[in-house]
Tab-separated table of C-alpha atoms and ligand atoms in Angstrom:
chain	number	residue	atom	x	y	z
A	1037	UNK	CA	9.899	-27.530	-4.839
A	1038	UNK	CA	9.051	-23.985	-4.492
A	1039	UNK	CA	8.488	-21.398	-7.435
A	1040	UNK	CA	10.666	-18.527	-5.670
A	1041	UNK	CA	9.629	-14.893	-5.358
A	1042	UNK	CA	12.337	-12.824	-5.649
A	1043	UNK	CA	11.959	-9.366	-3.637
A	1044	UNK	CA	13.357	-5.976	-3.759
A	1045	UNK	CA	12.023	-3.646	-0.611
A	1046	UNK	CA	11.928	0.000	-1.431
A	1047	UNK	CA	12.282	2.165	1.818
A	1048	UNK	CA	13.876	1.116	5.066
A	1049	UNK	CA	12.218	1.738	8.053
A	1050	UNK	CA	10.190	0.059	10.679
A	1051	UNK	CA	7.986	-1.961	8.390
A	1052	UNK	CA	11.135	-2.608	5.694
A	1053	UNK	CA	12.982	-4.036	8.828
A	1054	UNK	CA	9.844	-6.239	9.544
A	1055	UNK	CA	10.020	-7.371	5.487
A	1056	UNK	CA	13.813	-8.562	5.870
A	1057	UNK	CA	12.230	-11.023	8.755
A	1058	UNK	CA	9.261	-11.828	7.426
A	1059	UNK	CA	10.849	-13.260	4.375
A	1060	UNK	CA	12.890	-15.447	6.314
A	1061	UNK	CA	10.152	-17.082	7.183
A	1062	UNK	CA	8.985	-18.192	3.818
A	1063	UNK	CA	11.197	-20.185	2.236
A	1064	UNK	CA	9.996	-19.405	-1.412
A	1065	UNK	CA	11.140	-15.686	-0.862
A	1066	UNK	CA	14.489	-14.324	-1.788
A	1067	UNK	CA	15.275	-10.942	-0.499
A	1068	UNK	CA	17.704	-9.268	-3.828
A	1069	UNK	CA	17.787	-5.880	-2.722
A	1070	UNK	CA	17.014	-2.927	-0.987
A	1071	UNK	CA	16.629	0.774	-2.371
A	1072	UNK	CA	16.300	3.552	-0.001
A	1073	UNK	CA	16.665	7.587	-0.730
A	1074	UNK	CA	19.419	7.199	2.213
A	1075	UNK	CA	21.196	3.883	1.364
A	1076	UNK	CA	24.532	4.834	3.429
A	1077	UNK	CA	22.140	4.699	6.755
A	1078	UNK	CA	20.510	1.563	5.466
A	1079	UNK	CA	23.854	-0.297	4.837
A	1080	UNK	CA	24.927	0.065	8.146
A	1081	UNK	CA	21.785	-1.518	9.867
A	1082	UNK	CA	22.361	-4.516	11.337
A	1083	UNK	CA	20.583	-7.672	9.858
A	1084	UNK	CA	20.925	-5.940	6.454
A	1085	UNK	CA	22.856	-8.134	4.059
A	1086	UNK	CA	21.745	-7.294	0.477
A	1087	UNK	CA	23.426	-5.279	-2.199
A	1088	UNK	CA	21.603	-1.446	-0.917
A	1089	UNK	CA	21.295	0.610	-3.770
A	1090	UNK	CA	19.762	4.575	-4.295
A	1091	UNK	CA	16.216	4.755	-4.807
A	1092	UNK	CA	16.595	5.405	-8.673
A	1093	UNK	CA	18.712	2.231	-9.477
A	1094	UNK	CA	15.658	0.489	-12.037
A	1095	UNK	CA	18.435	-1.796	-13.311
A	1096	UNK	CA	19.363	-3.154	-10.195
A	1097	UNK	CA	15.390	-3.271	-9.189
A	1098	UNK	CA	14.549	-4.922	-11.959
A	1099	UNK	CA	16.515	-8.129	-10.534
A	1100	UNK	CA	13.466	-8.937	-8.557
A	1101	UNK	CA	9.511	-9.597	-9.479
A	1102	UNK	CA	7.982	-8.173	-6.999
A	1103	UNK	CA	9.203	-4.558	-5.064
A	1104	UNK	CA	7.662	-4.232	-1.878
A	1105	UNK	CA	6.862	-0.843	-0.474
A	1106	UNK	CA	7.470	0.494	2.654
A	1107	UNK	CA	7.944	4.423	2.591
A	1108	UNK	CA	5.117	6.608	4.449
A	1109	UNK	CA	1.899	6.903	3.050
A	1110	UNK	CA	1.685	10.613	3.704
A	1111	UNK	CA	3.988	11.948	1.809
A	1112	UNK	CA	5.907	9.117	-0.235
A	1113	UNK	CA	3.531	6.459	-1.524
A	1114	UNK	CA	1.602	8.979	-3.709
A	1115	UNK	CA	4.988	9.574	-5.529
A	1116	UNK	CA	6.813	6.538	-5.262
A	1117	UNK	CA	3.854	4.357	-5.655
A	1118	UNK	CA	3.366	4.908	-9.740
A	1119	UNK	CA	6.732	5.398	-10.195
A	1120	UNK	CA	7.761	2.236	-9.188
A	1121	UNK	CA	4.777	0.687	-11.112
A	1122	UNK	CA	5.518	1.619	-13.919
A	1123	UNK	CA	8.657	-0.749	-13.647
A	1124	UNK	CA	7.881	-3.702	-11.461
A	1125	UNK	CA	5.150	-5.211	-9.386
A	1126	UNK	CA	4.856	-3.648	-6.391
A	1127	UNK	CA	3.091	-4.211	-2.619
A	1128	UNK	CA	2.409	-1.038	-0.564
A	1129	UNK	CA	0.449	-1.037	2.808
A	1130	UNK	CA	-1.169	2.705	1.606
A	1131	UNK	CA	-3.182	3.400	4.557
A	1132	UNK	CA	-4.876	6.916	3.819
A	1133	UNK	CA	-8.697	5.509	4.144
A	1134	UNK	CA	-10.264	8.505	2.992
A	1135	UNK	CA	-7.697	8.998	-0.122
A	1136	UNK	CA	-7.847	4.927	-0.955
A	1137	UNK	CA	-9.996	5.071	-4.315
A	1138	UNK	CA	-7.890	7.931	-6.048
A	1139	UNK	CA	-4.876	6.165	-5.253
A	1140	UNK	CA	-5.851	3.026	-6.247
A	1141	UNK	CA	-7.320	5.041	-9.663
A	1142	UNK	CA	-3.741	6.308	-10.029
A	1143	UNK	CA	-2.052	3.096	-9.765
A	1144	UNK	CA	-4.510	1.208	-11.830
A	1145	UNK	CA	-3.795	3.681	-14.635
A	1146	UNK	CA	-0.151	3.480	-14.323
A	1147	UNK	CA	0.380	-0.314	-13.847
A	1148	UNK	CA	-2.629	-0.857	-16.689
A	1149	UNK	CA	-0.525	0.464	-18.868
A	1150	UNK	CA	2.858	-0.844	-18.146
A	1151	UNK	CA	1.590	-4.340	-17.745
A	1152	UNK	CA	2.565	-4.501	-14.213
A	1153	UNK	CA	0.765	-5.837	-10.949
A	1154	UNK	CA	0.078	-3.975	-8.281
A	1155	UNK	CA	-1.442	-4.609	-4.763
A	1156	UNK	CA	-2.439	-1.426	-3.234
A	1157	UNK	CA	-2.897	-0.747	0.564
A	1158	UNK	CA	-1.977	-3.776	1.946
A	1159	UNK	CA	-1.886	-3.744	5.501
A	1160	UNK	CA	-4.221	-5.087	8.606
A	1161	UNK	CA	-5.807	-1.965	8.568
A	1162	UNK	CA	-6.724	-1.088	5.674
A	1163	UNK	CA	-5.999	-5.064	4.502
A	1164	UNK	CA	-7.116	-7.869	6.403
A	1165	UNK	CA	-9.551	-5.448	9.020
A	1166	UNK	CA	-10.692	-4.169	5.110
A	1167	UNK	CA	-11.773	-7.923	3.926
A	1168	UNK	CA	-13.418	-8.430	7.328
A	1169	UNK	CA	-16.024	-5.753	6.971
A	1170	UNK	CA	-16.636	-6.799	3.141
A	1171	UNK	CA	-17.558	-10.612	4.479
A	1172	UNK	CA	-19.548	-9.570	7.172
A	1173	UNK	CA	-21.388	-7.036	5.074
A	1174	UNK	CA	-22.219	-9.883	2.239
A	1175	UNK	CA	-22.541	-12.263	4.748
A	1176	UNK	CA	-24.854	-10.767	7.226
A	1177	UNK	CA	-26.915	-8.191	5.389
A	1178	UNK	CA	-27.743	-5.107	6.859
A	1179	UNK	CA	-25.604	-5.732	9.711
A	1180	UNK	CA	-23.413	-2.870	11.020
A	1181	UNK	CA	-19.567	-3.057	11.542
A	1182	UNK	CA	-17.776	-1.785	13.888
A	1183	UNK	CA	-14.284	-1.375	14.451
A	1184	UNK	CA	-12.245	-1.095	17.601
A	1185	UNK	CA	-8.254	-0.722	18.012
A	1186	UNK	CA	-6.266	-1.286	21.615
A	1187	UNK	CA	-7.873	-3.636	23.122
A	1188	UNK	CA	-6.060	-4.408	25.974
A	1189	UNK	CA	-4.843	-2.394	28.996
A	1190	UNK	CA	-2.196	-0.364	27.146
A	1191	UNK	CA	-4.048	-0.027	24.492
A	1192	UNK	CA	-2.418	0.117	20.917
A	1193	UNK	CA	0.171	2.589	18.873
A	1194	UNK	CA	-0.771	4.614	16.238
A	1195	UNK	CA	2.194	5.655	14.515
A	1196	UNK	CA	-0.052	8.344	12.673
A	1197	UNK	CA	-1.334	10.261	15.575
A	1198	UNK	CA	2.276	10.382	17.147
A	1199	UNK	CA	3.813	11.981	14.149
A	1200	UNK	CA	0.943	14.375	14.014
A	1201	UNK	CA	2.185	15.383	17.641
A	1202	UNK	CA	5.699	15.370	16.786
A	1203	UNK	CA	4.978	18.239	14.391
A	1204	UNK	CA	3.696	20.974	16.853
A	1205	UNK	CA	5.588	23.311	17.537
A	1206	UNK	CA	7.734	22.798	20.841
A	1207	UNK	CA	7.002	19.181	20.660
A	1208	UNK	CA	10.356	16.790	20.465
A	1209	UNK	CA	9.080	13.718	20.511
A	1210	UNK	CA	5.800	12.092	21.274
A	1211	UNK	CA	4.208	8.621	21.493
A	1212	UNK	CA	0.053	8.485	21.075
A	1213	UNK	CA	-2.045	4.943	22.566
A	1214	UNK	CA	-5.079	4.388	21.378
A	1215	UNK	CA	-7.407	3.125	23.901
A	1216	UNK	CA	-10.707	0.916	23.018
A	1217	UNK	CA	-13.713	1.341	25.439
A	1218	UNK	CA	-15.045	-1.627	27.272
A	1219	UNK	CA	-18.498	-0.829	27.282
A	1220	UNK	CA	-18.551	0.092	23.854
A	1221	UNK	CA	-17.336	-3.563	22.974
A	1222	UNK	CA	-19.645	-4.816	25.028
A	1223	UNK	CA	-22.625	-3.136	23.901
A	1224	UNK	CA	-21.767	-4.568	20.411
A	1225	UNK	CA	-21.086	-7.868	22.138
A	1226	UNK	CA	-24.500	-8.575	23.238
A	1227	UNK	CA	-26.315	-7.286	20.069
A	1228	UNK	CA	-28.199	-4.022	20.979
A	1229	UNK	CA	-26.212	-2.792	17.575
A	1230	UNK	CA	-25.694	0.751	19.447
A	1231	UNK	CA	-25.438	4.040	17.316
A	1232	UNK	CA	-21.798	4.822	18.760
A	1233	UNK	CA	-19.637	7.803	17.540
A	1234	UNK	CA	-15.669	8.000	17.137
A	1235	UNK	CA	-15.461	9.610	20.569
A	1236	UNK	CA	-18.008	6.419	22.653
A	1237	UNK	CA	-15.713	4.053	20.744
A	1238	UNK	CA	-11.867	5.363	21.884
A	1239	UNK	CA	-10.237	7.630	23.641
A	1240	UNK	CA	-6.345	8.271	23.209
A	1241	UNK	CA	-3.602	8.925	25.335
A	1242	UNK	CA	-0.459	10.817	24.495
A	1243	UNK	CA	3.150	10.802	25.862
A	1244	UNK	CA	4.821	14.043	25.088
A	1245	UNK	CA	8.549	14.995	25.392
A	1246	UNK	CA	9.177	18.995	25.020
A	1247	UNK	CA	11.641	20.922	23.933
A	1248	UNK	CA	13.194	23.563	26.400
A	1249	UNK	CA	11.454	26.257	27.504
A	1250	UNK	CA	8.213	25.188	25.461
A	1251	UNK	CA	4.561	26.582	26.326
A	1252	UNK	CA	2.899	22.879	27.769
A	1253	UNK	CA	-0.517	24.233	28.135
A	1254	UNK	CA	-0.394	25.881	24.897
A	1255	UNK	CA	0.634	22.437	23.109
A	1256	UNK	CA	-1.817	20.276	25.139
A	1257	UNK	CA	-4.457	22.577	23.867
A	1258	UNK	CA	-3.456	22.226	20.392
A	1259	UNK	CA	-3.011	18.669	20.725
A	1260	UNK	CA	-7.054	18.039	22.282
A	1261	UNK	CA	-8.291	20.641	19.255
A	1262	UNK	CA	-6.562	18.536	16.647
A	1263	UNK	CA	-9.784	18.322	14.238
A	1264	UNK	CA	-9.993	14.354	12.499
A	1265	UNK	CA	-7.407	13.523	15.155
A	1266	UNK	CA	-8.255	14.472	18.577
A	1267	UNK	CA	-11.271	16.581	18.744
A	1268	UNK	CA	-13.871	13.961	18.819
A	1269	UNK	CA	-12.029	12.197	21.712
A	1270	UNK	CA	-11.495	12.181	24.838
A	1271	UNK	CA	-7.427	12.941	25.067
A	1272	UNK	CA	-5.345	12.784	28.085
A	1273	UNK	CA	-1.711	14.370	27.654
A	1274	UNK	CA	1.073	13.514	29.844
A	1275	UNK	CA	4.331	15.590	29.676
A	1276	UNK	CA	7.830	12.871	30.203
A	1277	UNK	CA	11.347	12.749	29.969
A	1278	UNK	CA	12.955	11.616	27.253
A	1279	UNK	CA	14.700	9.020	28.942
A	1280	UNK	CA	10.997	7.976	30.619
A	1281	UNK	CA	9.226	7.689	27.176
A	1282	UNK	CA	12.297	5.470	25.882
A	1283	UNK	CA	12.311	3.429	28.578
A	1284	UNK	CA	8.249	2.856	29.074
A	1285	UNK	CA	6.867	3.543	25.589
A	1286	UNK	CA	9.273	2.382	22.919
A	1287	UNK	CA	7.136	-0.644	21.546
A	1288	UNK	CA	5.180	-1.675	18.627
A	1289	UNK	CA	2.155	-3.264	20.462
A	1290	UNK	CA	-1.449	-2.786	18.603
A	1291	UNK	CA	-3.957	-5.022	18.607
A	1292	UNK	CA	-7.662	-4.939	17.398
A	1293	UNK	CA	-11.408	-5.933	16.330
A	1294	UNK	CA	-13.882	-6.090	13.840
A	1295	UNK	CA	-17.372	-6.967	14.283
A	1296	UNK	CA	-19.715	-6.924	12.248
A	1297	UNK	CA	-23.075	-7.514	14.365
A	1298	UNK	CA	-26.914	-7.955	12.531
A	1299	UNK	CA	-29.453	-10.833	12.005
A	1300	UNK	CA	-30.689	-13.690	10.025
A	1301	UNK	CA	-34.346	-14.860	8.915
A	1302	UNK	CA	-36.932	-13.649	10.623
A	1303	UNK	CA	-34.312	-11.593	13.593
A	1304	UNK	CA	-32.364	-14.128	14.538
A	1305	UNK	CA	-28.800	-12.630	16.047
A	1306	UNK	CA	-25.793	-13.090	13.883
A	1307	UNK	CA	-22.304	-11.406	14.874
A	1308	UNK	CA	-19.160	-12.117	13.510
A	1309	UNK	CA	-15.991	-11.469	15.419
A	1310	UNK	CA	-12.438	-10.959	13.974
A	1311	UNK	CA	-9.500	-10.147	16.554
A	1312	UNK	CA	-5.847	-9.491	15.622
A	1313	UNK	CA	-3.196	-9.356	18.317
A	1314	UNK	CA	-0.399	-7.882	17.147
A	1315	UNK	CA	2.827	-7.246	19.424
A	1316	UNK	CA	4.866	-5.573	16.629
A	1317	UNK	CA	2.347	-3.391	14.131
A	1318	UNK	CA	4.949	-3.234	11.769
A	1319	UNK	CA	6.329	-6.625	11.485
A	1320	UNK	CA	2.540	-7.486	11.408
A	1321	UNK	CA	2.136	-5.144	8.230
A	1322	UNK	CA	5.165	-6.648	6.604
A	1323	UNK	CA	3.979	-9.996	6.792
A	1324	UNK	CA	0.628	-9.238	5.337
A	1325	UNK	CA	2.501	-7.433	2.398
A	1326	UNK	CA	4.972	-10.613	1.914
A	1327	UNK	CA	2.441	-12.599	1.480
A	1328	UNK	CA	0.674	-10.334	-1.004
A	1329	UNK	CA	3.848	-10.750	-2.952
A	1330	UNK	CA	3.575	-14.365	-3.875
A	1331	UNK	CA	-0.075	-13.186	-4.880
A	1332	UNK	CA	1.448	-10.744	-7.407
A	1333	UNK	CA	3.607	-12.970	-8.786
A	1334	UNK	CA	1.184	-15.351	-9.857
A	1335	UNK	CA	-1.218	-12.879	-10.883
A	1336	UNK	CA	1.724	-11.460	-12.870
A	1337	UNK	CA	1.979	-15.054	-14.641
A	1338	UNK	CA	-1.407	-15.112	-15.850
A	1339	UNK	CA	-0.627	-11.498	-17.433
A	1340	UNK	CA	-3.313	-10.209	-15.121
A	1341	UNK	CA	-2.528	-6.460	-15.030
A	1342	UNK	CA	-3.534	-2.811	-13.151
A	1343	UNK	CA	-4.426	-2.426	-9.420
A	1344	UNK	CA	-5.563	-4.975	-6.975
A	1345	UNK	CA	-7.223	-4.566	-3.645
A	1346	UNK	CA	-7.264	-7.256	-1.043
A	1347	UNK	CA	-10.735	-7.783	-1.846
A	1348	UNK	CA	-9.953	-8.914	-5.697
A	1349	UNK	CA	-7.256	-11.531	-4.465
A	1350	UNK	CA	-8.196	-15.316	-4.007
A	1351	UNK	CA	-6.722	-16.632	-0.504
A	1352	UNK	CA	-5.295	-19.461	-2.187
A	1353	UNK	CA	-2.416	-17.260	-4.209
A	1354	UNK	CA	-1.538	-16.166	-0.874
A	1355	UNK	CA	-0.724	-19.081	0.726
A	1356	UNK	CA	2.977	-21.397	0.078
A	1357	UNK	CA	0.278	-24.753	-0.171
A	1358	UNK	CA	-0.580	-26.366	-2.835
A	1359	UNK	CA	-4.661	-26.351	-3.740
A	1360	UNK	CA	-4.917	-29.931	-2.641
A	1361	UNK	CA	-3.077	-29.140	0.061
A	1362	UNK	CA	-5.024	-26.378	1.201
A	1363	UNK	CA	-8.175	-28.531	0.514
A	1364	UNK	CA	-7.138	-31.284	2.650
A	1365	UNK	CA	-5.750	-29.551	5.544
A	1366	UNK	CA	-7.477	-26.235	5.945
A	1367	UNK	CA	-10.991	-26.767	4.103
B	174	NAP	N1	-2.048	-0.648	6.184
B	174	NAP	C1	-1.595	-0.890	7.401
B	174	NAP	O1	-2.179	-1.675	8.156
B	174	NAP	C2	-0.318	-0.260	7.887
B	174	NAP	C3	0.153	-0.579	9.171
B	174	NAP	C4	1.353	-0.003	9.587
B	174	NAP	C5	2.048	0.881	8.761
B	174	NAP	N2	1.520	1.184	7.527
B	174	NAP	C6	2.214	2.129	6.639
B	174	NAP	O2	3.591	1.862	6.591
B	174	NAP	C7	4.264	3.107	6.403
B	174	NAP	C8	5.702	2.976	6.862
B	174	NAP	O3	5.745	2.843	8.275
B	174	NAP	P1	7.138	2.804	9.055
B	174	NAP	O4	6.799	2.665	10.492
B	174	NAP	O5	8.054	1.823	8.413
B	174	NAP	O6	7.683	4.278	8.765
B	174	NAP	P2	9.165	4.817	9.005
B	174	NAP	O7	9.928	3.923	9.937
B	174	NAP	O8	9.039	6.264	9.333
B	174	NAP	O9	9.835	4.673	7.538
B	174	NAP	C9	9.299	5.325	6.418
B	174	NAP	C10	10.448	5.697	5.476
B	174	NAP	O10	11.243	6.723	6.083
B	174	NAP	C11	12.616	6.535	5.739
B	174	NAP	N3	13.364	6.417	7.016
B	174	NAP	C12	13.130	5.528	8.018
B	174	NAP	N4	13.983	5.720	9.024
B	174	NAP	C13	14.800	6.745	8.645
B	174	NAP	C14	15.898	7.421	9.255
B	174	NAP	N5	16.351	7.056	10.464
B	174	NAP	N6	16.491	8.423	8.574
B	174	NAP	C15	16.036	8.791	7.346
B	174	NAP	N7	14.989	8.183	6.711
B	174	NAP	C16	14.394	7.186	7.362
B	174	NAP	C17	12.707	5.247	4.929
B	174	NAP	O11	12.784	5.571	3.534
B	174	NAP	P3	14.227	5.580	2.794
B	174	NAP	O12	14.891	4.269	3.098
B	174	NAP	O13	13.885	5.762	1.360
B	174	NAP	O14	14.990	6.725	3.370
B	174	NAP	C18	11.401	4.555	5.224
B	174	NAP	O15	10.937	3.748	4.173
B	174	NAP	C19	3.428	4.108	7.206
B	174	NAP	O16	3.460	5.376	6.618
B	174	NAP	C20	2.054	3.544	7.147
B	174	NAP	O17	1.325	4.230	6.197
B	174	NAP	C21	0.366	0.623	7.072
């Protein structure tokens, strides 16, 4: 007999799609609604059979325990994520790496107050990839982590980098892969703990459709010069149809590692090596966040209150099992 968890999502896009199925497969999670700042598009997508409501509906909302996030983290989290906290517990997958602490500051603040739970940036990466490099760093002192993303021969989305594209100027749509490099794994592989920069790690590959009559060189040169994006890498552009990048590029697929590589006693080699395979990034994310949910729920029952990382939450009040369950089986 399961406690259930019952779940509003709050923006409906590729990763709300990938909540919708990921709470079908827990059966202690009831999806109650869905509030989007467009709810007429989101009521006519298929799969969607909630109530849809505008994003401002906190009565409807309030139906649930937990409101799961799934807006951008550019532009909508920073808004919507203390709003919302200051009425519900809330998952969001905040992904901003370098903006992380003052958004977790904000939403401590708010949800301290309002004696709500929230689980900030929630994702694989940052999120699971996040709690990797915190075990091997406590678990290996001194070692050095590294972190690589498209693995394998098509190497992984980032959904980032391809809206950064989109925005240039002349540019009408535009998919980027990120590519890992081999020898760079390697390297870390066998131990020699290289010094490696962004640009010996990955290199990235971009699929751009233009609009008519637009300058290619110009936006292939503005595209390599990108500084944080591109600059460091090495960045091959190709121009396509629109009908070519639909057909070819149109997937989800991201995959990648963390190692964190160092020694024991007296220089004895110790590596630790955690690989995610992922062939939908955002049905990956969702799942991550869903299970976050059942976290916040039970942290909400103790009256715990304010912000929570994935490194403050115990595995356990993640998982649908029992304690003596998850003693017996997975101990
Ligand atoms: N931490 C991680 O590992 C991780 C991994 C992947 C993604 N993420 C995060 O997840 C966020 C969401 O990603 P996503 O791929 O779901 O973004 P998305 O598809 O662009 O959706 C973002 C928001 O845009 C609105 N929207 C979506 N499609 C629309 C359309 N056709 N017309 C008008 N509005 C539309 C929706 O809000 P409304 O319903 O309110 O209109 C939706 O919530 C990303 O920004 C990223 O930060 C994190």
């Amino acid at each position: 007999m399961h406690n259930t968890v019952k779940i509003a999502i709050i923006g409906y896009g590729n990763v709300g799609r990938g909540v919708v199925k990921a709470l079908k497969r827990n059966p202690d999670m009831e999806l109650v609604c869905i509030l989007s700042r467009s709810p007429a598009r989101v009521k006519n997508e298929p799969g969607v059979t909630v109530p849809v409501f505008a994003e401002d509906n906190l009565n409807e909302l309030k139906k649930a325990d937990v409101a799961i996030l799934c807006s951008g983290s550019k532009d909508d989290l920073p808004v919507q994520g203390p709003f919302y906290a200051k009425h519900i517990n809330t998952i969001d997958s905040y992904d901003n790496h370098s903006n992380a602490l003052p958004y977790f500051k904000a939403m401590d603040e708010v949800a301290g107050k309002a004696g709500t739970v929230s689980c900030v940036s929630i994702g694989w990466d940052p999120g699971t990839f996040s709690l990797q490099r915190v075990l091997s760093n406590a678990l290996i002192p001194g070692s050095k982590i590294y972190g690589f993303h498209g693995i394998g021969p098509d190497g992984g989305i980032s959904m980032g980098h391809s809206d950064a594209i989109r925005r240039i100027a002349g540019v009408q749509d535009a998919r980027q892969y990120t590519h890992a490099i081999p020898g760079a794994i390697e390297s870390v592989r066998s131990g020699e703990n290289p010094e490696l920069k962004s640009g010996d790690m990955h290199w990235r590959e971009c699929f751009v459709v233009v609009k008519e009559g637009a300058d290619t060189g110009a936006i292939e040169r503005e595209i390599k010069n990108m500084s944080g994006y591109f600059a460091p890498y090495k960045t091959v552009v190709h121009f396509v149809s629109q009908e070519e990048l639909d057909a070819k590029y149109s997937g989800f697929h991201h995959d990648g590692l963390v190692i964190g590589s160092g020694t024991t006693g007296e220089g004895n080699l110790a590596l630790i090596e955690y690989r995610n395979i992922w062939d939908s990034n955002p049905e990956a994310t969702a799942n991550i966040m869903v299970a976050h949910a059942r976290a916040a729920k039970r942290l909400a029952n103790e009256n715990r209150r304010g912000a929570f990382t994935i490194f403050d939450i115990p595995p356990a009040y993640l998982s649908l099992h029992s304690r003596e369950e998850l003693i017996s089986k997975f101990l």
